[in-house]
mmCIF file of N, CA and C in Angstrom:
data_model
loop_
_atom_site.group_PDB
_atom_site.id
_atom_site.type_symbol
_atom_site.label_atom_id
_atom_site.label_comp_id
_atom_site.label_asym_id
_atom_site.label_seq_id
_atom_site.Cartn_x
_atom_site.Cartn_y
_atom_site.Cartn_z
ATOM 1 N N UNK A 1 11.383 23.903 26.712
ATOM 2 C CA UNK A 1 12.090 23.184 25.665
ATOM 3 C C UNK A 1 11.122 22.838 24.533
ATOM 4 N N UNK A 2 11.612 22.952 23.315
ATOM 5 C CA UNK A 2 10.785 22.578 22.173
ATOM 6 C C UNK A 2 10.871 21.077 21.949
ATOM 7 N N UNK A 3 9.816 20.523 21.383
ATOM 8 C CA UNK A 3 9.775 19.101 21.086
ATOM 9 C C UNK A 3 10.248 18.849 19.660
ATOM 10 N N UNK A 4 10.689 17.625 19.413
ATOM 11 C CA UNK A 4 11.032 17.236 18.046
ATOM 12 C C UNK A 4 9.802 17.353 17.169
ATOM 13 N N UNK A 5 9.976 17.857 15.976
ATOM 14 C CA UNK A 5 8.873 17.922 15.021
ATOM 15 C C UNK A 5 8.617 16.555 14.400
ATOM 16 N N UNK A 6 9.663 15.752 14.266
ATOM 17 C CA UNK A 6 9.532 14.433 13.647
ATOM 18 C C UNK A 6 9.279 13.397 14.728
ATOM 19 N N UNK A 7 8.101 12.778 14.660
ATOM 20 C CA UNK A 7 7.698 11.780 15.653
ATOM 21 C C UNK A 7 7.178 10.543 14.933
ATOM 22 N N UNK A 8 7.178 9.407 15.631
ATOM 23 C CA UNK A 8 6.610 8.206 15.019
ATOM 24 C C UNK A 8 5.106 8.395 14.813
ATOM 25 N N UNK A 9 4.600 7.795 13.753
ATOM 26 C CA UNK A 9 3.177 7.892 13.444
ATOM 27 C C UNK A 9 2.559 6.496 13.450
ATOM 28 N N UNK A 10 1.255 6.459 13.343
ATOM 29 C CA UNK A 10 0.557 5.185 13.235
ATOM 30 C C UNK A 10 0.330 4.792 11.777
ATOM 31 N N UNK A 11 0.791 5.631 10.849
ATOM 32 C CA UNK A 11 0.625 5.334 9.423
ATOM 33 C C UNK A 11 1.451 4.102 9.052
ATOM 34 N N UNK A 12 1.018 3.405 8.035
ATOM 35 C CA UNK A 12 1.680 2.182 7.587
ATOM 36 C C UNK A 12 2.940 2.492 6.781
ATOM 37 N N UNK A 13 4.071 1.973 7.252
ATOM 38 C CA UNK A 13 5.324 2.113 6.504
ATOM 39 C C UNK A 13 5.209 1.391 5.160
ATOM 40 N N UNK A 14 4.552 0.224 5.154
ATOM 41 C CA UNK A 14 4.388 -0.548 3.909
ATOM 42 C C UNK A 14 3.567 0.230 2.887
ATOM 43 N N UNK A 15 2.490 0.878 3.335
ATOM 44 C CA UNK A 15 1.670 1.682 2.419
ATOM 45 C C UNK A 15 2.461 2.863 1.873
ATOM 46 N N UNK A 16 3.245 3.501 2.749
ATOM 47 C CA UNK A 16 4.070 4.622 2.307
ATOM 48 C C UNK A 16 5.057 4.163 1.226
ATOM 49 N N UNK A 17 5.749 3.059 1.483
ATOM 50 C CA UNK A 17 6.739 2.559 0.523
ATOM 51 C C UNK A 17 6.089 2.153 -0.795
ATOM 52 N N UNK A 18 4.918 1.574 -0.734
ATOM 53 C CA UNK A 18 4.211 1.148 -1.952
ATOM 54 C C UNK A 18 3.797 2.326 -2.822
ATOM 55 N N UNK A 19 3.704 3.515 -2.227
ATOM 56 C CA UNK A 19 3.263 4.698 -2.960
ATOM 57 C C UNK A 19 4.414 5.569 -3.461
ATOM 58 N N UNK A 20 5.658 5.192 -3.177
ATOM 59 C CA UNK A 20 6.805 5.999 -3.619
ATOM 60 C C UNK A 20 6.845 6.033 -5.144
ATOM 61 N N UNK A 21 7.042 7.206 -5.697
ATOM 62 C CA UNK A 21 7.185 7.414 -7.142
ATOM 63 C C UNK A 21 8.494 8.125 -7.412
ATOM 64 N N UNK A 22 9.109 7.882 -8.555
ATOM 65 C CA UNK A 22 8.736 6.944 -9.609
ATOM 66 C C UNK A 22 9.042 5.498 -9.206
ATOM 67 N N UNK A 23 8.701 4.566 -10.076
ATOM 68 C CA UNK A 23 8.842 3.137 -9.785
ATOM 69 C C UNK A 23 10.276 2.749 -9.427
ATOM 70 N N UNK A 24 11.266 3.336 -10.092
ATOM 71 C CA UNK A 24 12.676 3.022 -9.799
ATOM 72 C C UNK A 24 13.011 3.387 -8.358
ATOM 73 N N UNK A 25 12.539 4.539 -7.889
ATOM 74 C CA UNK A 25 12.798 4.951 -6.512
ATOM 75 C C UNK A 25 12.042 4.038 -5.539
ATOM 76 N N UNK A 26 10.831 3.620 -5.911
ATOM 77 C CA UNK A 26 10.063 2.693 -5.079
ATOM 78 C C UNK A 26 10.814 1.366 -4.944
ATOM 79 N N UNK A 27 11.346 0.861 -6.054
ATOM 80 C CA UNK A 27 12.115 -0.393 -6.014
ATOM 81 C C UNK A 27 13.320 -0.261 -5.084
ATOM 82 N N UNK A 28 14.026 0.871 -5.172
ATOM 83 C CA UNK A 28 15.172 1.108 -4.289
ATOM 84 C C UNK A 28 14.720 1.205 -2.832
ATOM 85 N N UNK A 29 13.598 1.879 -2.584
ATOM 86 C CA UNK A 29 13.086 2.032 -1.217
ATOM 87 C C UNK A 29 12.705 0.670 -0.632
ATOM 88 N N UNK A 30 12.068 -0.171 -1.433
ATOM 89 C CA UNK A 30 11.696 -1.510 -0.966
ATOM 90 C C UNK A 30 12.935 -2.359 -0.691
ATOM 91 N N UNK A 31 13.955 -2.205 -1.529
ATOM 92 C CA UNK A 31 15.215 -2.924 -1.312
ATOM 93 C C UNK A 31 15.900 -2.422 -0.035
ATOM 94 N N UNK A 32 15.863 -1.121 0.209
ATOM 95 C CA UNK A 32 16.435 -0.572 1.439
ATOM 96 C C UNK A 32 15.685 -1.091 2.662
ATOM 97 N N UNK A 33 14.368 -1.172 2.558
ATOM 98 C CA UNK A 33 13.580 -1.711 3.662
ATOM 99 C C UNK A 33 14.041 -3.137 3.994
ATOM 100 N N UNK A 34 14.202 -3.963 2.988
ATOM 101 C CA UNK A 34 14.668 -5.331 3.218
ATOM 102 C C UNK A 34 16.061 -5.335 3.862
ATOM 103 N N UNK A 35 16.940 -4.460 3.385
ATOM 104 C CA UNK A 35 18.300 -4.364 3.910
ATOM 105 C C UNK A 35 18.275 -3.943 5.382
ATOM 106 N N UNK A 36 17.517 -2.905 5.709
ATOM 107 C CA UNK A 36 17.443 -2.431 7.092
ATOM 108 C C UNK A 36 16.837 -3.491 8.010
ATOM 109 N N UNK A 37 15.807 -4.189 7.548
ATOM 110 C CA UNK A 37 15.214 -5.256 8.364
ATOM 111 C C UNK A 37 16.246 -6.347 8.638
ATOM 112 N N UNK A 38 17.014 -6.686 7.606
ATOM 113 C CA UNK A 38 18.026 -7.742 7.741
ATOM 114 C C UNK A 38 19.114 -7.315 8.737
ATOM 115 N N UNK A 39 19.593 -6.087 8.611
ATOM 116 C CA UNK A 39 20.688 -5.615 9.468
ATOM 117 C C UNK A 39 20.227 -5.406 10.907
ATOM 118 N N UNK A 40 19.052 -4.801 11.078
ATOM 119 C CA UNK A 40 18.599 -4.457 12.432
ATOM 120 C C UNK A 40 17.783 -5.558 13.094
ATOM 121 N N UNK A 41 17.059 -6.342 12.298
ATOM 122 C CA UNK A 41 16.130 -7.309 12.854
ATOM 123 C C UNK A 41 14.838 -6.666 13.335
ATOM 124 N N UNK A 42 14.635 -5.395 13.007
ATOM 125 C CA UNK A 42 13.480 -4.641 13.497
ATOM 126 C C UNK A 42 12.499 -4.326 12.372
ATOM 127 N N UNK A 43 11.276 -4.086 12.746
ATOM 128 C CA UNK A 43 10.227 -3.696 11.800
ATOM 129 C C UNK A 43 10.295 -2.195 11.557
ATOM 130 N N UNK A 44 9.913 -1.749 10.354
ATOM 131 C CA UNK A 44 9.933 -0.320 10.062
ATOM 132 C C UNK A 44 8.764 0.404 10.719
ATOM 133 N N UNK A 45 8.975 1.666 10.995
ATOM 134 C CA UNK A 45 7.914 2.539 11.504
ATOM 135 C C UNK A 45 8.056 3.871 10.793
ATOM 136 N N UNK A 46 6.935 4.443 10.387
ATOM 137 C CA UNK A 46 6.955 5.742 9.716
ATOM 138 C C UNK A 46 7.106 6.845 10.761
ATOM 139 N N UNK A 47 8.108 7.676 10.563
ATOM 140 C CA UNK A 47 8.356 8.846 11.417
ATOM 141 C C UNK A 47 8.040 10.069 10.569
ATOM 142 N N UNK A 48 7.163 10.935 11.056
ATOM 143 C CA UNK A 48 6.752 12.085 10.261
ATOM 144 C C UNK A 48 6.110 11.584 8.987
ATOM 145 N N UNK A 49 6.085 12.423 7.971
ATOM 146 C CA UNK A 49 5.407 12.019 6.738
ATOM 147 C C UNK A 49 6.231 11.143 5.809
ATOM 148 N N UNK A 50 7.584 11.048 6.017
ATOM 149 C CA UNK A 50 8.370 10.383 4.974
ATOM 150 C C UNK A 50 9.650 9.682 5.430
ATOM 151 N N UNK A 51 9.838 9.480 6.730
ATOM 152 C CA UNK A 51 11.045 8.808 7.208
ATOM 153 C C UNK A 51 10.681 7.406 7.700
ATOM 154 N N UNK A 52 11.385 6.402 7.200
ATOM 155 C CA UNK A 52 11.196 5.029 7.630
ATOM 156 C C UNK A 52 12.261 4.739 8.680
ATOM 157 N N UNK A 53 11.826 4.501 9.916
ATOM 158 C CA UNK A 53 12.765 4.298 11.012
ATOM 159 C C UNK A 53 12.779 2.879 11.519
ATOM 160 N N UNK A 54 13.934 2.466 12.013
ATOM 161 C CA UNK A 54 14.147 1.146 12.597
ATOM 162 C C UNK A 54 14.754 1.378 13.972
ATOM 163 N N UNK A 55 14.014 1.006 15.013
ATOM 164 C CA UNK A 55 14.465 1.253 16.367
ATOM 165 C C UNK A 55 14.290 2.710 16.742
ATOM 166 N N UNK A 56 14.551 2.991 18.009
ATOM 167 C CA UNK A 56 14.440 4.361 18.518
ATOM 168 C C UNK A 56 15.395 4.521 19.691
ATOM 169 N N UNK A 57 15.696 5.760 20.014
ATOM 170 C CA UNK A 57 16.510 6.026 21.192
ATOM 171 C C UNK A 57 16.015 7.285 21.877
ATOM 172 N N UNK A 58 16.256 7.337 23.163
ATOM 173 C CA UNK A 58 15.905 8.508 23.963
ATOM 174 C C UNK A 58 17.214 9.190 24.337
ATOM 175 N N UNK A 59 17.291 10.487 24.100
ATOM 176 C CA UNK A 59 18.509 11.229 24.416
ATOM 177 C C UNK A 59 18.198 12.325 25.434
ATOM 178 N N UNK A 60 19.225 12.680 26.201
ATOM 179 C CA UNK A 60 19.164 13.813 27.115
ATOM 180 C C UNK A 60 20.498 14.539 26.966
ATOM 181 N N UNK A 61 20.450 15.764 26.465
ATOM 182 C CA UNK A 61 21.664 16.545 26.285
ATOM 183 C C UNK A 61 22.035 17.265 27.586
ATOM 184 N N UNK A 62 23.275 17.723 27.674
ATOM 185 C CA UNK A 62 23.735 18.477 28.841
ATOM 186 C C UNK A 62 22.879 19.716 29.072
ATOM 187 N N UNK A 63 22.322 20.263 28.001
ATOM 188 C CA UNK A 63 21.477 21.463 28.095
ATOM 189 C C UNK A 63 20.132 21.175 28.766
ATOM 190 N N UNK A 64 19.811 19.879 28.902
ATOM 191 C CA UNK A 64 18.520 19.499 29.463
ATOM 192 C C UNK A 64 17.510 19.106 28.401
ATOM 193 N N UNK A 65 17.798 19.445 27.147
ATOM 194 C CA UNK A 65 16.899 19.057 26.073
ATOM 195 C C UNK A 65 16.907 17.535 25.958
ATOM 196 N N UNK A 66 15.722 16.960 25.796
ATOM 197 C CA UNK A 66 15.635 15.522 25.626
ATOM 198 C C UNK A 66 14.529 15.197 24.639
ATOM 199 N N UNK A 67 14.603 13.989 24.124
ATOM 200 C CA UNK A 67 13.592 13.566 23.167
ATOM 201 C C UNK A 67 13.838 12.155 22.696
ATOM 202 N N UNK A 68 13.025 11.749 21.742
ATOM 203 C CA UNK A 68 13.117 10.424 21.140
ATOM 204 C C UNK A 68 13.274 10.592 19.646
ATOM 205 N N UNK A 69 14.045 9.682 19.037
ATOM 206 C CA UNK A 69 14.231 9.745 17.599
ATOM 207 C C UNK A 69 14.527 8.348 17.079
ATOM 208 N N UNK A 70 14.370 8.178 15.769
ATOM 209 C CA UNK A 70 14.654 6.881 15.153
ATOM 210 C C UNK A 70 16.129 6.548 15.300
ATOM 211 N N UNK A 71 16.425 5.280 15.506
ATOM 212 C CA UNK A 71 17.814 4.843 15.684
ATOM 213 C C UNK A 71 18.567 4.846 14.362
ATOM 214 N N UNK A 72 17.912 4.406 13.319
ATOM 215 C CA UNK A 72 18.462 4.432 11.973
ATOM 216 C C UNK A 72 17.293 4.332 11.009
ATOM 217 N N UNK A 73 17.533 4.610 9.760
ATOM 218 C CA UNK A 73 16.454 4.516 8.788
ATOM 219 C C UNK A 73 16.795 5.239 7.502
ATOM 220 N N UNK A 74 15.749 5.527 6.732
ATOM 221 C CA UNK A 74 15.963 6.183 5.438
ATOM 222 C C UNK A 74 14.706 6.914 5.007
ATOM 223 N N UNK A 75 14.880 7.733 3.987
ATOM 224 C CA UNK A 75 13.754 8.432 3.366
ATOM 225 C C UNK A 75 13.987 8.477 1.859
ATOM 226 N N UNK A 76 12.998 8.039 1.081
ATOM 227 C CA UNK A 76 13.125 8.133 -0.381
ATOM 228 C C UNK A 76 12.641 9.495 -0.861
ATOM 229 N N UNK A 77 13.519 10.479 -0.835
ATOM 230 C CA UNK A 77 13.149 11.841 -1.248
ATOM 231 C C UNK A 77 13.183 11.961 -2.763
ATOM 232 N N UNK A 78 12.607 13.050 -3.253
ATOM 233 C CA UNK A 78 12.540 13.245 -4.707
ATOM 234 C C UNK A 78 13.918 13.283 -5.350
ATOM 235 N N UNK A 79 14.849 14.003 -4.743
ATOM 236 C CA UNK A 79 16.157 14.178 -5.366
ATOM 237 C C UNK A 79 17.157 13.082 -5.029
ATOM 238 N N UNK A 80 16.972 12.412 -3.883
ATOM 239 C CA UNK A 80 17.936 11.390 -3.493
ATOM 240 C C UNK A 80 17.338 10.466 -2.446
ATOM 241 N N UNK A 81 18.043 9.381 -2.196
ATOM 242 C CA UNK A 81 17.726 8.509 -1.073
ATOM 243 C C UNK A 81 18.582 8.989 0.094
ATOM 244 N N UNK A 82 17.980 9.104 1.258
ATOM 245 C CA UNK A 82 18.687 9.597 2.431
ATOM 246 C C UNK A 82 18.701 8.498 3.488
ATOM 247 N N UNK A 83 19.880 8.168 3.986
ATOM 248 C CA UNK A 83 20.031 7.191 5.058
ATOM 249 C C UNK A 83 20.449 7.960 6.307
ATOM 250 N N UNK A 84 19.789 7.629 7.427
ATOM 251 C CA UNK A 84 20.062 8.301 8.698
ATOM 252 C C UNK A 84 20.920 7.404 9.576
ATOM 253 N N UNK A 85 22.121 7.880 9.877
ATOM 254 C CA UNK A 85 23.051 7.207 10.772
ATOM 255 C C UNK A 85 23.159 8.116 11.985
ATOM 256 N N UNK A 86 22.471 7.785 13.055
ATOM 257 C CA UNK A 86 22.358 8.676 14.198
ATOM 258 C C UNK A 86 23.386 8.346 15.267
ATOM 259 N N UNK A 87 23.794 9.286 16.079
ATOM 260 C CA UNK A 87 23.532 10.708 15.987
ATOM 261 C C UNK A 87 24.567 11.479 15.186
ATOM 262 N N UNK A 88 25.485 10.776 14.512
ATOM 263 C CA UNK A 88 26.422 11.456 13.625
ATOM 264 C C UNK A 88 27.714 11.895 14.276
ATOM 265 N N UNK A 89 28.065 11.327 15.430
ATOM 266 C CA UNK A 89 29.286 11.744 16.119
ATOM 267 C C UNK A 89 30.537 11.007 15.649
ATOM 268 N N UNK A 90 30.384 9.780 15.254
ATOM 269 C CA UNK A 90 31.545 8.944 14.928
ATOM 270 C C UNK A 90 32.089 9.255 13.532
ATOM 271 N N UNK A 91 33.359 8.967 13.359
ATOM 272 C CA UNK A 91 34.016 9.118 12.064
ATOM 273 C C UNK A 91 34.008 7.760 11.370
ATOM 274 N N UNK A 92 33.182 7.639 10.348
ATOM 275 C CA UNK A 92 33.097 6.397 9.593
ATOM 276 C C UNK A 92 33.798 6.527 8.239
ATOM 277 N N UNK A 93 34.823 7.366 8.178
ATOM 278 C CA UNK A 93 35.524 7.638 6.932
ATOM 279 C C UNK A 93 36.052 6.402 6.229
ATOM 280 N N UNK A 94 36.548 5.434 6.994
ATOM 281 C CA UNK A 94 37.089 4.216 6.379
ATOM 282 C C UNK A 94 35.996 3.415 5.684
ATOM 283 N N UNK A 95 34.804 3.381 6.262
ATOM 284 C CA UNK A 95 33.688 2.669 5.633
ATOM 285 C C UNK A 95 33.167 3.468 4.440
ATOM 286 N N UNK A 96 32.993 4.767 4.634
ATOM 287 C CA UNK A 96 32.459 5.631 3.572
ATOM 288 C C UNK A 96 33.345 5.629 2.334
ATOM 289 N N UNK A 97 34.655 5.480 2.523
ATOM 290 C CA UNK A 97 35.581 5.452 1.392
ATOM 291 C C UNK A 97 35.308 4.275 0.463
ATOM 292 N N UNK A 98 34.687 3.226 0.990
ATOM 293 C CA UNK A 98 34.395 2.029 0.198
ATOM 294 C C UNK A 98 32.941 1.967 -0.280
ATOM 295 N N UNK A 99 32.128 2.946 0.101
ATOM 296 C CA UNK A 99 30.687 2.881 -0.142
ATOM 297 C C UNK A 99 30.280 3.081 -1.593
ATOM 298 N N UNK A 100 30.892 4.034 -2.261
ATOM 299 C CA UNK A 100 30.472 4.384 -3.617
ATOM 300 C C UNK A 100 30.060 5.851 -3.660
ATOM 301 N N UNK A 101 29.356 6.217 -4.706
ATOM 302 C CA UNK A 101 28.998 7.615 -4.957
ATOM 303 C C UNK A 101 27.923 8.098 -3.969
ATOM 304 N N UNK A 102 28.319 9.048 -3.092
ATOM 305 C CA UNK A 102 27.405 9.561 -2.072
ATOM 306 C C UNK A 102 27.825 10.963 -1.646
ATOM 307 N N UNK A 103 26.936 11.617 -0.913
ATOM 308 C CA UNK A 103 27.236 12.888 -0.243
ATOM 309 C C UNK A 103 26.914 12.673 1.222
ATOM 310 N N UNK A 104 27.530 13.484 2.069
ATOM 311 C CA UNK A 104 27.397 13.280 3.494
ATOM 312 C C UNK A 104 26.998 14.561 4.201
ATOM 313 N N UNK A 105 26.040 14.443 5.115
ATOM 314 C CA UNK A 105 25.680 15.506 6.047
ATOM 315 C C UNK A 105 26.090 15.045 7.432
ATOM 316 N N UNK A 106 25.711 15.782 8.466
ATOM 317 C CA UNK A 106 26.116 15.424 9.834
ATOM 318 C C UNK A 106 25.620 14.029 10.229
ATOM 319 N N UNK A 107 24.352 13.762 10.031
ATOM 320 C CA UNK A 107 23.791 12.450 10.374
ATOM 321 C C UNK A 107 23.093 11.809 9.184
ATOM 322 N N UNK A 108 23.318 12.372 8.004
ATOM 323 C CA UNK A 108 22.616 11.892 6.806
ATOM 324 C C UNK A 108 23.600 11.516 5.711
ATOM 325 N N UNK A 109 23.251 10.462 5.007
ATOM 326 C CA UNK A 109 24.010 9.997 3.857
ATOM 327 C C UNK A 109 23.080 10.088 2.651
ATOM 328 N N UNK A 110 23.520 10.735 1.587
ATOM 329 C CA UNK A 110 22.685 10.936 0.405
ATOM 330 C C UNK A 110 23.279 10.197 -0.786
ATOM 331 N N UNK A 111 22.430 9.494 -1.531
ATOM 332 C CA UNK A 111 22.856 8.918 -2.804
ATOM 333 C C UNK A 111 21.651 8.898 -3.734
ATOM 334 N N UNK A 112 21.919 8.905 -5.033
ATOM 335 C CA UNK A 112 20.842 9.022 -6.015
ATOM 336 C C UNK A 112 20.070 7.730 -6.228
ATOM 337 N N UNK A 113 20.801 6.626 -6.262
ATOM 338 C CA UNK A 113 20.148 5.334 -6.472
ATOM 339 C C UNK A 113 20.993 4.255 -5.823
ATOM 340 N N UNK A 114 20.333 3.172 -5.477
ATOM 341 C CA UNK A 114 21.004 2.080 -4.782
ATOM 342 C C UNK A 114 22.158 1.508 -5.608
ATOM 343 N N UNK A 115 22.037 1.536 -6.920
ATOM 344 C CA UNK A 115 23.101 1.012 -7.789
ATOM 345 C C UNK A 115 24.399 1.815 -7.666
ATOM 346 N N UNK A 116 24.339 3.035 -7.096
ATOM 347 C CA UNK A 116 25.532 3.867 -6.949
ATOM 348 C C UNK A 116 26.427 3.438 -5.794
ATOM 349 N N UNK A 117 25.908 2.572 -4.918
ATOM 350 C CA UNK A 117 26.678 2.221 -3.723
ATOM 351 C C UNK A 117 26.815 0.709 -3.578
ATOM 352 N N UNK A 118 27.725 0.315 -2.726
ATOM 353 C CA UNK A 118 27.945 -1.098 -2.413
ATOM 354 C C UNK A 118 27.046 -1.440 -1.223
ATOM 355 N N UNK A 119 26.049 -2.284 -1.438
ATOM 356 C CA UNK A 119 25.070 -2.596 -0.392
ATOM 357 C C UNK A 119 25.702 -3.272 0.819
ATOM 358 N N UNK A 120 26.713 -4.087 0.610
ATOM 359 C CA UNK A 120 27.354 -4.746 1.753
ATOM 360 C C UNK A 120 28.088 -3.727 2.628
ATOM 361 N N UNK A 121 28.636 -2.699 2.005
ATOM 362 C CA UNK A 121 29.293 -1.634 2.766
ATOM 363 C C UNK A 121 28.237 -0.802 3.502
ATOM 364 N N UNK A 122 27.085 -0.574 2.862
ATOM 365 C CA UNK A 122 25.998 0.135 3.538
ATOM 366 C C UNK A 122 25.541 -0.648 4.773
ATOM 367 N N UNK A 123 25.438 -1.968 4.656
ATOM 368 C CA UNK A 123 25.072 -2.798 5.809
ATOM 369 C C UNK A 123 26.083 -2.609 6.939
ATOM 370 N N UNK A 124 27.369 -2.604 6.590
ATOM 371 C CA UNK A 124 28.422 -2.403 7.574
ATOM 372 C C UNK A 124 28.285 -1.038 8.246
ATOM 373 N N UNK A 125 27.966 -0.015 7.457
ATOM 374 C CA UNK A 125 27.806 1.344 7.977
ATOM 375 C C UNK A 125 26.606 1.439 8.926
ATOM 376 N N UNK A 126 25.497 0.830 8.551
ATOM 377 C CA UNK A 126 24.307 0.847 9.416
ATOM 378 C C UNK A 126 24.622 0.181 10.754
ATOM 379 N N UNK A 127 25.260 -0.979 10.705
ATOM 380 C CA UNK A 127 25.621 -1.681 11.940
ATOM 381 C C UNK A 127 26.575 -0.843 12.780
ATOM 382 N N UNK A 128 27.587 -0.234 12.159
ATOM 383 C CA UNK A 128 28.549 0.599 12.897
ATOM 384 C C UNK A 128 27.832 1.803 13.516
ATOM 385 N N UNK A 129 26.906 2.398 12.775
ATOM 386 C CA UNK A 129 26.151 3.536 13.298
ATOM 387 C C UNK A 129 25.305 3.145 14.494
ATOM 388 N N UNK A 130 24.639 1.987 14.408
ATOM 389 C CA UNK A 130 23.822 1.521 15.539
ATOM 390 C C UNK A 130 24.693 1.188 16.748
ATOM 391 N N UNK A 131 25.826 0.572 16.510
ATOM 392 C CA UNK A 131 26.734 0.252 17.612
ATOM 393 C C UNK A 131 27.223 1.525 18.296
ATOM 394 N N UNK A 132 27.573 2.531 17.501
ATOM 395 C CA UNK A 132 28.024 3.804 18.057
ATOM 396 C C UNK A 132 26.891 4.472 18.841
ATOM 397 N N UNK A 133 25.706 4.481 18.270
ATOM 398 C CA UNK A 133 24.556 5.084 18.943
ATOM 399 C C UNK A 133 24.290 4.396 20.280
ATOM 400 N N UNK A 134 24.305 3.069 20.279
ATOM 401 C CA UNK A 134 24.025 2.307 21.496
ATOM 402 C C UNK A 134 25.082 2.528 22.577
ATOM 403 N N UNK A 135 26.284 2.957 22.179
ATOM 404 C CA UNK A 135 27.321 3.254 23.173
ATOM 405 C C UNK A 135 27.068 4.599 23.854
ATOM 406 N N UNK A 136 26.145 5.390 23.279
ATOM 407 C CA UNK A 136 25.848 6.722 23.818
ATOM 408 C C UNK A 136 24.481 6.813 24.489
ATOM 409 N N UNK A 137 23.489 6.130 23.893
ATOM 410 C CA UNK A 137 22.110 6.194 24.373
ATOM 411 C C UNK A 137 21.484 4.797 24.274
ATOM 412 N N UNK A 138 20.548 4.485 25.164
ATOM 413 C CA UNK A 138 19.840 3.203 25.044
ATOM 414 C C UNK A 138 18.998 3.162 23.764
ATOM 415 N N UNK A 139 19.125 2.078 23.024
ATOM 416 C CA UNK A 139 18.376 1.912 21.765
ATOM 417 C C UNK A 139 17.320 0.834 21.985
ATOM 418 N N UNK A 140 16.102 1.122 21.521
ATOM 419 C CA UNK A 140 14.987 0.170 21.630
ATOM 420 C C UNK A 140 14.614 -0.340 20.246
ATOM 421 N N UNK A 141 14.232 -1.594 20.140
ATOM 422 C CA UNK A 141 13.767 -2.116 18.838
ATOM 423 C C UNK A 141 12.409 -1.526 18.471
ATOM 424 N N UNK A 142 12.090 -1.570 17.192
ATOM 425 C CA UNK A 142 10.771 -1.104 16.754
ATOM 426 C C UNK A 142 9.929 -2.290 16.346
#
C-alpha cells in the first residue's frame, strides 16, 4: 500500500501564515486560522508544505488502505483559498446554498477571498463536516 504524500510536519504554522503573499491573502489566512481555532478549539498544524490542519483522523478503507489525515483545515493557495471538509461524503447542499460565492470539489471548498462568503455559515459548515467525519472515523485534536 502507498502512503499519503501529505503528512504533518514540525514546521511552524504561524511562520507559514506570516509569510503568505500577497498581504490581502495573508490577512484572510490569519482570519481563517482564528475562525478554525474558534470552531474546533484546536491548534493548527502544518501538513505538507502548505495545508493548515486542525485535528486528525485515522481511516481504514475496505480495501485495507489506511492512513492519517487532517480532520479539517485550509490552504491559502495562489488562485484561491481552499477549505478542507473531510472526507467529503455528506451532502451539505443546504449550508452551501447560504455560503456565498464558492466552488466545490469532493472534499474541498474554493473561494477567492473571505469577503466572498458568510463566515458564520462557514463556521456551521466546518462544524457539520467535523461531526460527519467523527461519525465515520475517530477524530483526535491537534
